Coordinates of C-alpha atoms in Angstrom, one line a residue:
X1 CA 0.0 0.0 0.0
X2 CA 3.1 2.5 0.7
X3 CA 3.8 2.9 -3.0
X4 CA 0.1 3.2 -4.6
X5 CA 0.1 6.9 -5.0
X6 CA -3.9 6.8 -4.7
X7 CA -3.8 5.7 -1.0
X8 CA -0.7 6.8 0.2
X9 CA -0.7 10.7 2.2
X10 CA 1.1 13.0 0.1
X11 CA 4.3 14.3 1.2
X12 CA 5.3 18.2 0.9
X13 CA 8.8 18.1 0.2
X14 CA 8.3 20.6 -3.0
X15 CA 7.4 23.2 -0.5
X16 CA 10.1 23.3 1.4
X17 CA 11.8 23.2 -1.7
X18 CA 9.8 26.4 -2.7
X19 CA 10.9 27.9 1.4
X20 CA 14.5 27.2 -0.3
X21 CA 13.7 29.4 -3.4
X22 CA 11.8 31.7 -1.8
X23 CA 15.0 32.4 0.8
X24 CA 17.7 32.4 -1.9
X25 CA 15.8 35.7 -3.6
X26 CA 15.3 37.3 0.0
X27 CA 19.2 36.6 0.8
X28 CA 19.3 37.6 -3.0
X29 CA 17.8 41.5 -2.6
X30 CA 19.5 41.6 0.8
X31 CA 22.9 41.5 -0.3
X32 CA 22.3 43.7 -3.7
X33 CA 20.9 46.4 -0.8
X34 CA 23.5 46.6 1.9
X35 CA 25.9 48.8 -0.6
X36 CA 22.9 51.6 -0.6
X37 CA 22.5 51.6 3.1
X38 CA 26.5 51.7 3.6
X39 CA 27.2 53.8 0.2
X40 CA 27.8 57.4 3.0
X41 CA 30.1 55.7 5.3
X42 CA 32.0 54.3 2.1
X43 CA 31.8 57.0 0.6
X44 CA 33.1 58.9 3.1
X45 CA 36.1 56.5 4.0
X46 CA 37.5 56.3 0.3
X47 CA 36.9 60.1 -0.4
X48 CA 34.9 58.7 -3.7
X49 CA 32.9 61.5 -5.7
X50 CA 29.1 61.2 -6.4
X51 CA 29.5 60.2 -10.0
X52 CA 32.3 57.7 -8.6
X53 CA 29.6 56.3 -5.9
X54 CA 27.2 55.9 -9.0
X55 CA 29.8 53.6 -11.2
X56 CA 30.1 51.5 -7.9
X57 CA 26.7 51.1 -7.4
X58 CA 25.6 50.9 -11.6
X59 CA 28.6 47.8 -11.8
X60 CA 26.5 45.2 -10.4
X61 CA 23.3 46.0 -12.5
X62 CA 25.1 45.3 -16.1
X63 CA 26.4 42.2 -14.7
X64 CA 23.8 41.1 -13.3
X65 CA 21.0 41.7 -16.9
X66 CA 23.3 40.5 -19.3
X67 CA 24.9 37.1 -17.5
X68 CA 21.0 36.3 -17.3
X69 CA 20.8 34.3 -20.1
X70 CA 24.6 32.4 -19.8
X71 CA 23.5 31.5 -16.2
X72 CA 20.2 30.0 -17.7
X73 CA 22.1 28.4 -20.4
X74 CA 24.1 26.8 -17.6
X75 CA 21.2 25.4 -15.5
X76 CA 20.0 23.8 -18.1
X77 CA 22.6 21.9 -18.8
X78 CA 24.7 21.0 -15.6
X79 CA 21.2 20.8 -13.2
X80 CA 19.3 23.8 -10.8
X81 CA 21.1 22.3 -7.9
X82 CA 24.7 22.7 -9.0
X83 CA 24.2 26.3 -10.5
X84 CA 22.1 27.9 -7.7
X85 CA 24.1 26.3 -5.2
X86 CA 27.1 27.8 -6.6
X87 CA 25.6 31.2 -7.4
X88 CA 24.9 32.1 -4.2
X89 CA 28.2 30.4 -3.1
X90 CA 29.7 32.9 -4.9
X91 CA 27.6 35.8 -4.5
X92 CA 27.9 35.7 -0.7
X93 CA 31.8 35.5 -1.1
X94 CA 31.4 38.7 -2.9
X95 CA 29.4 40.4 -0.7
X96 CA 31.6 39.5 2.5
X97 CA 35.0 40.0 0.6
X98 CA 33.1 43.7 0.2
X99 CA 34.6 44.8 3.7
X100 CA 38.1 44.5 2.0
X101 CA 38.1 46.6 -0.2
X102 CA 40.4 49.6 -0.7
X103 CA 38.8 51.8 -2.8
X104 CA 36.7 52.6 -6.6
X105 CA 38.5 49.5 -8.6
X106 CA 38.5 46.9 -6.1
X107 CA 34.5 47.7 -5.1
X108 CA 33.5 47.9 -8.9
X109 CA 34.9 44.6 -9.1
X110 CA 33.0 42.9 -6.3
X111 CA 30.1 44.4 -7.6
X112 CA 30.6 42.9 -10.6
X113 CA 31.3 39.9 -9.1
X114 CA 27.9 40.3 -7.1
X115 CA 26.0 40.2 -10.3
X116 CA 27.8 37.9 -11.5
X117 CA 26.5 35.3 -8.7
X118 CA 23.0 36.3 -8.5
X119 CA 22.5 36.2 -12.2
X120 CA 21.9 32.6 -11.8
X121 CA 19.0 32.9 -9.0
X122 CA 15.7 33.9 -11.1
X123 CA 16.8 31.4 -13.7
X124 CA 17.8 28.2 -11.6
X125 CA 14.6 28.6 -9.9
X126 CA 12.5 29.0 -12.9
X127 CA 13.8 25.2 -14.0
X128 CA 13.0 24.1 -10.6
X129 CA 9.4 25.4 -10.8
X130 CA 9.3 23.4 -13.9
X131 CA 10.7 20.0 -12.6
X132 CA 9.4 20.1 -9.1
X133 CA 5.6 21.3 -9.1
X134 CA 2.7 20.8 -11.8
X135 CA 1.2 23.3 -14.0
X136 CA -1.6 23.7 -11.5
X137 CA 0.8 25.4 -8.8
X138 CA 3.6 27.2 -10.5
X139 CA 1.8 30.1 -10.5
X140 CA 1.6 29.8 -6.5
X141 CA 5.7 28.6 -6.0
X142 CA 6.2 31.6 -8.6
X143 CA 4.8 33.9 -6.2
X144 CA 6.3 32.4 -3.2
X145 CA 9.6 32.9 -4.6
X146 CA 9.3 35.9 -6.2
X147 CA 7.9 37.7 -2.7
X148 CA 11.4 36.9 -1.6
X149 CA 12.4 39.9 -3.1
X150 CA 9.7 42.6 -1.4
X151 CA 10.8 40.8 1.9
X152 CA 14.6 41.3 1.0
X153 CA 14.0 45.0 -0.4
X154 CA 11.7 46.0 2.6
X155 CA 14.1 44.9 5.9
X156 CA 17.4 45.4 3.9
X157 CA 17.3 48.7 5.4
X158 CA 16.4 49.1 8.7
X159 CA 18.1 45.5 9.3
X160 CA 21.3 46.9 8.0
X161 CA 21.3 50.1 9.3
X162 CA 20.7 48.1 13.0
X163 CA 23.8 46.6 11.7
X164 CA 25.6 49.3 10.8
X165 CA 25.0 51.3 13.7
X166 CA 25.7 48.2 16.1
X167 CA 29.0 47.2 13.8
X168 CA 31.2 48.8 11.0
X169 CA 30.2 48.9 7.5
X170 CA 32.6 45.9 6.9
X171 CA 31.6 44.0 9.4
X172 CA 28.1 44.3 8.1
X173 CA 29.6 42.7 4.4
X174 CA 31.0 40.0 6.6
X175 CA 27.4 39.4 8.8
X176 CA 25.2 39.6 5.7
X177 CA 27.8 37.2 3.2
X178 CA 27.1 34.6 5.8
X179 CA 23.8 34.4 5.4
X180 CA 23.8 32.9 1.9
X181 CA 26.7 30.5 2.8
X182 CA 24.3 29.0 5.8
X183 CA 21.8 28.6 2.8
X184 CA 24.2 26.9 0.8
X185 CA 24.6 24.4 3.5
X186 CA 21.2 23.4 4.0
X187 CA 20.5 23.6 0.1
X188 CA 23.6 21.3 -0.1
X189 CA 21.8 18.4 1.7
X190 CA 17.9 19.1 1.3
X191 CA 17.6 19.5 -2.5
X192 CA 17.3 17.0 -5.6
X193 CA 17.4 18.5 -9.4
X194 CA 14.5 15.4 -9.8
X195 CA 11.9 14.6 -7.2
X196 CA 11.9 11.1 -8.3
X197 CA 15.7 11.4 -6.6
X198 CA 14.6 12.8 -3.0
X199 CA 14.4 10.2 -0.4
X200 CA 11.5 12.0 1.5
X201 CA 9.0 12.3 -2.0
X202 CA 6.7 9.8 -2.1
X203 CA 4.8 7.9 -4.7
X204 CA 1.9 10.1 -4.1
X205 CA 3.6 13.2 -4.0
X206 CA 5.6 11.8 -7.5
X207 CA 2.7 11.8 -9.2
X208 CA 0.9 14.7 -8.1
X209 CA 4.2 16.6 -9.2
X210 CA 4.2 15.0 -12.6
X211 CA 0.6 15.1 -12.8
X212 CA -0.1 18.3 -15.7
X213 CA 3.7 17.6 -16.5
X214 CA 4.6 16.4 -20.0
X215 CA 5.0 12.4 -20.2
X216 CA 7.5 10.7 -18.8
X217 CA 9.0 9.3 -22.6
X218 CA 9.1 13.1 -23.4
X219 CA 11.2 14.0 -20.5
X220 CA 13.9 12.0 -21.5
X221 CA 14.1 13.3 -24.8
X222 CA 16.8 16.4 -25.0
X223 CA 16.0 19.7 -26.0
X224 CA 17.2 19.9 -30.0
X225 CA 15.6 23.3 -30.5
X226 CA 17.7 26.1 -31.6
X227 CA 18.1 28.7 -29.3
X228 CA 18.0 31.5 -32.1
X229 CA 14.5 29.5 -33.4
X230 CA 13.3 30.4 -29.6
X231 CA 14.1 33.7 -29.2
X232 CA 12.6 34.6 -32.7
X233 CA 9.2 33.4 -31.5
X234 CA 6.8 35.4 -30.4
X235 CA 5.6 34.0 -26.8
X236 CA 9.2 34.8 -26.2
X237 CA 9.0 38.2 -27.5
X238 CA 6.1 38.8 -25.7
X239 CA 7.0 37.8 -22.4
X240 CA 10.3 40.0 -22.8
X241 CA 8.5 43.3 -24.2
X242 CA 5.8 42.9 -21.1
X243 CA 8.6 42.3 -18.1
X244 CA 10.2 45.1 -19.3
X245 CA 7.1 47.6 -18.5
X246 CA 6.8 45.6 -15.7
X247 CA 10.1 46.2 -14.4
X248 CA 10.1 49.8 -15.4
X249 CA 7.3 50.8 -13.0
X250 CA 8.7 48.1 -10.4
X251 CA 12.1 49.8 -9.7
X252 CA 10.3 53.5 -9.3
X253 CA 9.5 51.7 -6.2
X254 CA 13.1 50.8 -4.9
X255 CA 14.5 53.8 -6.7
X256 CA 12.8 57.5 -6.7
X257 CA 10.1 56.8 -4.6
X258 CA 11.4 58.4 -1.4
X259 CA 12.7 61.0 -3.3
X260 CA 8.9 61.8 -4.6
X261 CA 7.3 61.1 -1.1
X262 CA 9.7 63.8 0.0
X263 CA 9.7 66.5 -2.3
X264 CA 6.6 65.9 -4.1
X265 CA 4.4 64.6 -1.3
X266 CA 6.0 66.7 1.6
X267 CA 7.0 63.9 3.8
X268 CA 9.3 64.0 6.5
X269 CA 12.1 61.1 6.7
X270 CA 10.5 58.9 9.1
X271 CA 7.1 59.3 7.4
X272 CA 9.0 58.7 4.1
X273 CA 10.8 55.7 5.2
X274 CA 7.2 53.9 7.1
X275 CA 5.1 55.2 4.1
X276 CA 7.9 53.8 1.4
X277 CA 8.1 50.5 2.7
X278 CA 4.2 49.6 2.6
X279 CA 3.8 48.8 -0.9
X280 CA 7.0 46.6 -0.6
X281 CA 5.2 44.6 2.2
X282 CA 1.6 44.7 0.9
X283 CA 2.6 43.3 -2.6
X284 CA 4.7 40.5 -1.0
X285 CA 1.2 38.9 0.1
X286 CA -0.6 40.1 -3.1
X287 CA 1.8 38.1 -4.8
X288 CA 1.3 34.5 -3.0
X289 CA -2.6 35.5 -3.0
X290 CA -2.4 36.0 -6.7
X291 CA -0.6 33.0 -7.9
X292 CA -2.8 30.8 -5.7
X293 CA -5.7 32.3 -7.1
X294 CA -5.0 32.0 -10.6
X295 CA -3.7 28.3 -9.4
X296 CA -7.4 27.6 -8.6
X297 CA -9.0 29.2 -11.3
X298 CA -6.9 27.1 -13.6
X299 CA -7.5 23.8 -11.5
X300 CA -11.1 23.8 -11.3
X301 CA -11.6 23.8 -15.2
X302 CA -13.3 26.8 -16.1
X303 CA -10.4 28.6 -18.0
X304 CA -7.7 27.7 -20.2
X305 CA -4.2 28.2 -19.1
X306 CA -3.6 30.5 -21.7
X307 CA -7.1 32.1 -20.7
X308 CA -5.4 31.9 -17.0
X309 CA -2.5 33.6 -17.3
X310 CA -3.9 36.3 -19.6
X311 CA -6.9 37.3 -17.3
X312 CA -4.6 37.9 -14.1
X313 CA -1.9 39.4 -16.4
X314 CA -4.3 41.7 -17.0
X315 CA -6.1 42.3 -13.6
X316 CA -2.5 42.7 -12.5
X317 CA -1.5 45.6 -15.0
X318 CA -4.9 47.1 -14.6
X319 CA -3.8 47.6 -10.8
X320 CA -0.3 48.9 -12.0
X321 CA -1.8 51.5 -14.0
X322 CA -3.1 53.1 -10.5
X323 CA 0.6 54.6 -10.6
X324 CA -0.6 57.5 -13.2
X325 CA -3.4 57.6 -10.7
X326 CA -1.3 58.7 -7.9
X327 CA 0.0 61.3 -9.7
X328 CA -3.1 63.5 -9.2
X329 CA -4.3 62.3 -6.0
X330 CA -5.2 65.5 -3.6
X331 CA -3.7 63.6 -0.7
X332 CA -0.5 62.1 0.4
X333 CA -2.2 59.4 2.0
X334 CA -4.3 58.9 -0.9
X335 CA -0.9 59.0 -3.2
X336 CA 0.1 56.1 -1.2
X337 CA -2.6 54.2 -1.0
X338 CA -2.6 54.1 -4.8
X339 CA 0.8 53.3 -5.4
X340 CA 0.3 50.2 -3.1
X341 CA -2.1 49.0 -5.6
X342 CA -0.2 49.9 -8.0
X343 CA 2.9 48.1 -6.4
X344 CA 0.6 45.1 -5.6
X345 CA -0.5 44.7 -9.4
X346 CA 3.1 44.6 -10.7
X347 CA 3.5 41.4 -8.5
X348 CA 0.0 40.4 -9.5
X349 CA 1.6 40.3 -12.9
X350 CA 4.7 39.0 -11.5
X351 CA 3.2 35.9 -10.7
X352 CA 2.3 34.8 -14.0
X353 CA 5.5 36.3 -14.9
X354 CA 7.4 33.6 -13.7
X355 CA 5.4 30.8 -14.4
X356 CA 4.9 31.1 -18.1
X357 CA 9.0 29.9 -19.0
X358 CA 8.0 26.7 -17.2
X359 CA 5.3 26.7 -19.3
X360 CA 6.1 27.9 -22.8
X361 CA 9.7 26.9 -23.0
X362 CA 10.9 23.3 -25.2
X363 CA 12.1 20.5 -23.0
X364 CA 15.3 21.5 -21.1
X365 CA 15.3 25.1 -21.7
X366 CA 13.2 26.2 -18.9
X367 CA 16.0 28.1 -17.3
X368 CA 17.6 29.8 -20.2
X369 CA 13.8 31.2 -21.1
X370 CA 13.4 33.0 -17.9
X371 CA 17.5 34.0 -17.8
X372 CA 16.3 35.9 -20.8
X373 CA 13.0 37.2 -20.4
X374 CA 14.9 38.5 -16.7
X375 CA 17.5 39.9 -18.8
X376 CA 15.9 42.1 -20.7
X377 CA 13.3 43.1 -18.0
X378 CA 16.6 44.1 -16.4
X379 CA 17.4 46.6 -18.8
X380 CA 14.4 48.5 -18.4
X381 CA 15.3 48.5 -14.7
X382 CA 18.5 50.2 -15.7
X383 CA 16.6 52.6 -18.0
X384 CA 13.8 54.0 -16.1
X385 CA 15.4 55.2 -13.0
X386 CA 17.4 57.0 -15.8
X387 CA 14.1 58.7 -18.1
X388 CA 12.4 59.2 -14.8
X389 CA 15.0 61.4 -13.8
X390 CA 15.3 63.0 -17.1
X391 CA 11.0 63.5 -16.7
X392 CA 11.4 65.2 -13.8
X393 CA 14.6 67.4 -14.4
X394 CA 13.2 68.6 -17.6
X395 CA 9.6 69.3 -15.8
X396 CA 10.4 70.2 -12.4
X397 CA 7.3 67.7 -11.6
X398 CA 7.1 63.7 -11.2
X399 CA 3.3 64.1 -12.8
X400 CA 4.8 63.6 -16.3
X401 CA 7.1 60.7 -15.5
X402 CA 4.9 58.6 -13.3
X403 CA 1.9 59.3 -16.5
X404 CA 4.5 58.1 -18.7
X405 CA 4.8 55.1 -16.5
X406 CA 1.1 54.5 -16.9
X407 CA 1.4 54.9 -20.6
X408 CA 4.1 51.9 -20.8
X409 CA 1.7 49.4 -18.7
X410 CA -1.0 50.3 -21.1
X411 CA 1.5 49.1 -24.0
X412 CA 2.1 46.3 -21.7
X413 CA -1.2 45.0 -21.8
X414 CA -1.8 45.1 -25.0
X415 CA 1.2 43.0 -25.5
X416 CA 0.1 40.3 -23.1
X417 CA -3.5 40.2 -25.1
X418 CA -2.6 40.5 -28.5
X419 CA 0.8 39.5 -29.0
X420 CA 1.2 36.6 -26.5
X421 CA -0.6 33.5 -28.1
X422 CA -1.4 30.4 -26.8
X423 CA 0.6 28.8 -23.5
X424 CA 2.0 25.6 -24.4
X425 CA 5.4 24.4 -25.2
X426 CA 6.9 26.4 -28.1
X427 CA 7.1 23.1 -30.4
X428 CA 9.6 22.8 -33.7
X429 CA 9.8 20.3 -36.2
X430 CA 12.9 18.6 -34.4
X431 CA 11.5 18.5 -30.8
X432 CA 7.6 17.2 -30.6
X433 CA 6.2 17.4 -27.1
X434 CA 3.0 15.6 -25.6
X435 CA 0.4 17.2 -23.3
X436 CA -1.6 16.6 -20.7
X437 CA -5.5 15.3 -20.7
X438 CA -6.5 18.6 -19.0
X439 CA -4.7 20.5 -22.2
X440 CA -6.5 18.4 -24.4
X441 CA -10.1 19.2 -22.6
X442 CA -9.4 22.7 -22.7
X443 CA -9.2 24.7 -25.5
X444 CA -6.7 27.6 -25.0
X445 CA -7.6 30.8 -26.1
X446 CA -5.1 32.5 -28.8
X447 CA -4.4 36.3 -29.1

């Protein structure tokens, strides 16, 4: 009776395995923001310029977007578990080594090295959505892990400034390195690239897993699909053009936003630095609330995946749009209250986000999908700090830049309607894939 996966009570090991991706982003985020929180005393101690402090802090962004697609090439090929382990082996090194260094070279170079390591995050856990959980609940693990990142963004600060206050800024490199290398530890000795490997996975939680999962012949097959046949189709091109807006209005957030509840919105610090962190917060649960939802919706039936994903895609940029919103409200507290929902409908979004490479991409390719769908939702985190600023030096007034913002989600979900077509496994001639029963019952909806 222990192996008949219809009697047997299912074990959970895939969501600790989810806890393990959802702490590698939130260690992730963490060590990206202790350089901000230390950039005064650093500055002050190497007698670096402002433009000097901005080439410190701009190294580990370029890094970081374009290695995203390498690092998924990578995980693909040797296995989640060696290149996530490693990734955040290395990233931690860099961000302890940190408190060493002696001045503008040696700091651009570990902040290189920084994005270097976390490059491989987003996409290692991409594949692992993809081997360890069914389509019915990668929109939930997506959310999970991706809220790692609103935890890690929203007690980076105050947590390293207790540090830094309590301790040096080196010291605080040293504290916050370690915390990755204690993950790397457990990850070491709790994680399996295949279920069907893990000691503590049962028959019944086997199936479940592979239940909505493409058959078991198929998943011995090898991806043969060309990578330059992949990122000429247009799922992939639509799930690129979309993260982009999405990560346009997303690092407003962790960028100018206390700069515009200050100036703008006549805040003082402490009200700033409350009122700032609340749509960080909020959207974390939005975000595991979303890709549950849309988890049920597409388990009871009623919906399509493709119909799925595009409905809270949609909701969720509908939401983000409340950011042009906020640019008229009469109120501060009004002002805030909208950019939370405007905050919380990115991660709506998100949430679907990182689901659809485990969904759309060819058989073994999972990772390198999302490493470049991330990469170039990177870049427009690297350009719209950049035209916000331009916005608002060239009109005195953030009402232009965060209408602008609106504009691009608008764009956004037209993309996602109209230009994303139906969610299944990009197929070519050279790499045939089989589906599931509940594919077969439901005819998807195509833009």
């Amino acid at each position: 009776m222990q192996d008949d996966p219809q009697r047997e009570s299912r074990s959970k090991v895939r969501w600790l395995v989810a806890g393990l991706m959802w702490a590698a982003i939130a260690i992730n985020y963490i060590d990206r923001t202790v350089l901000s929180a230390a950039a005064p005393h650093i500055q002050g101690e190497f007698h670096l310029s402002a433009v000097e402090m901005g080439i410190v802090m701009s190294a580990f962004f370029w890094s970081y977007a374009l290695l995203q697609l390498p690092a998924g090439m990578l995980a693909d090929r040797f296995g989640q578990k060696k290149v996530l382990g490693f990734a955040v082996f290395w990233w931690s090194l860099a961000t302890a080594a940190t408190g060493f260094a002696s001045g503008l070279k040696s700091l651009v170079a570990l902040r290189v090295a920084l994005g270097i390591g976390e490059a491989g995050a987003y996409p290692s856990n991409a594949g692992i959505a993809y081997r360890w959980f069914p389509k019915k609940e990668r929109a939930t693990v997506a959310g999970i892990f991706d809220s790692g990142s609103k935890l890690g963004g929203a007690i980076a600060l105050p947590l390293i400034a207790y540090l830094l206050a309590t301790f040096d800024w080196k010291i605080t490199f040293a504290i916050t390195g370690s915390l990755g290398l204690v993950w790397c530890v457990v990850w070491q000795f709790t994680f399996k690239d295949s279920p069907a490997d893990h000691k503590r996975v049962n028959a019944a939680e086997l199936a479940h897993i592979r239940d909505g999962q493409r058959s078991s012949r198929a998943d011995t097959l090898k991806a043969r699909a060309s990578w330059k046949k992949l990122l000429a189709h247009r799922n992939i091109w639509a799930m690129c053009i979309g993260f982009f807006m999405i990560n346009y209005n997303s690092y407003f957030f962790i960028t100018w936003l206390p700069t515009y509840l200050v100036k703008e919105r006549g805040m003082s610090l402490m009200e700033m630095g409350f009122m700032a962190s609340l749509p960080l917060v909020i959207s974390m649960f939005v975000e595991v609330l979303a890709g549950w939802a849309s988890d049920r919706v597409y388990s009871s039936g009623k919906l399509s995946l493709t119909a799925t994903r595009k409905l809270f895609l949609v909701i969720g940029l509908v939401m983000a749009s409340s950011i042009g919103l906020a640019a008229f409200a009469q109120s501060a507290v009004m002002a805030v209250v909208l950019l939370c929902i405007a905050k919380s409908g990115t991660t709506v979004a998100a949430s679907q986000v990182w689901a659809l490479p485990a969904d759309v991409a060819p058989r073994n390719m999972v990772s390198m999908v999302a490493g470049t769908q991330n990469m170039v939702s990177n870049m427009g985190g690297v350009v719209g700090p950049v035209v916000t600023g331009a916005i608002v030096g060239a009109t005195g007034s953030f009402i232009p830049a965060l209408v602008f913002s609106s504009v691009l989600i608008a764009i956004a979900i037209l993309n996602y309607v109209f230009l994303l077509g139906k969610v299944e496994p990009i197929q070519f001639e050279d790499n045939p894939v089989e589906f599931d029963n509940h594919d077969q019952r439901n005819a998807d909806v195509s833009a």
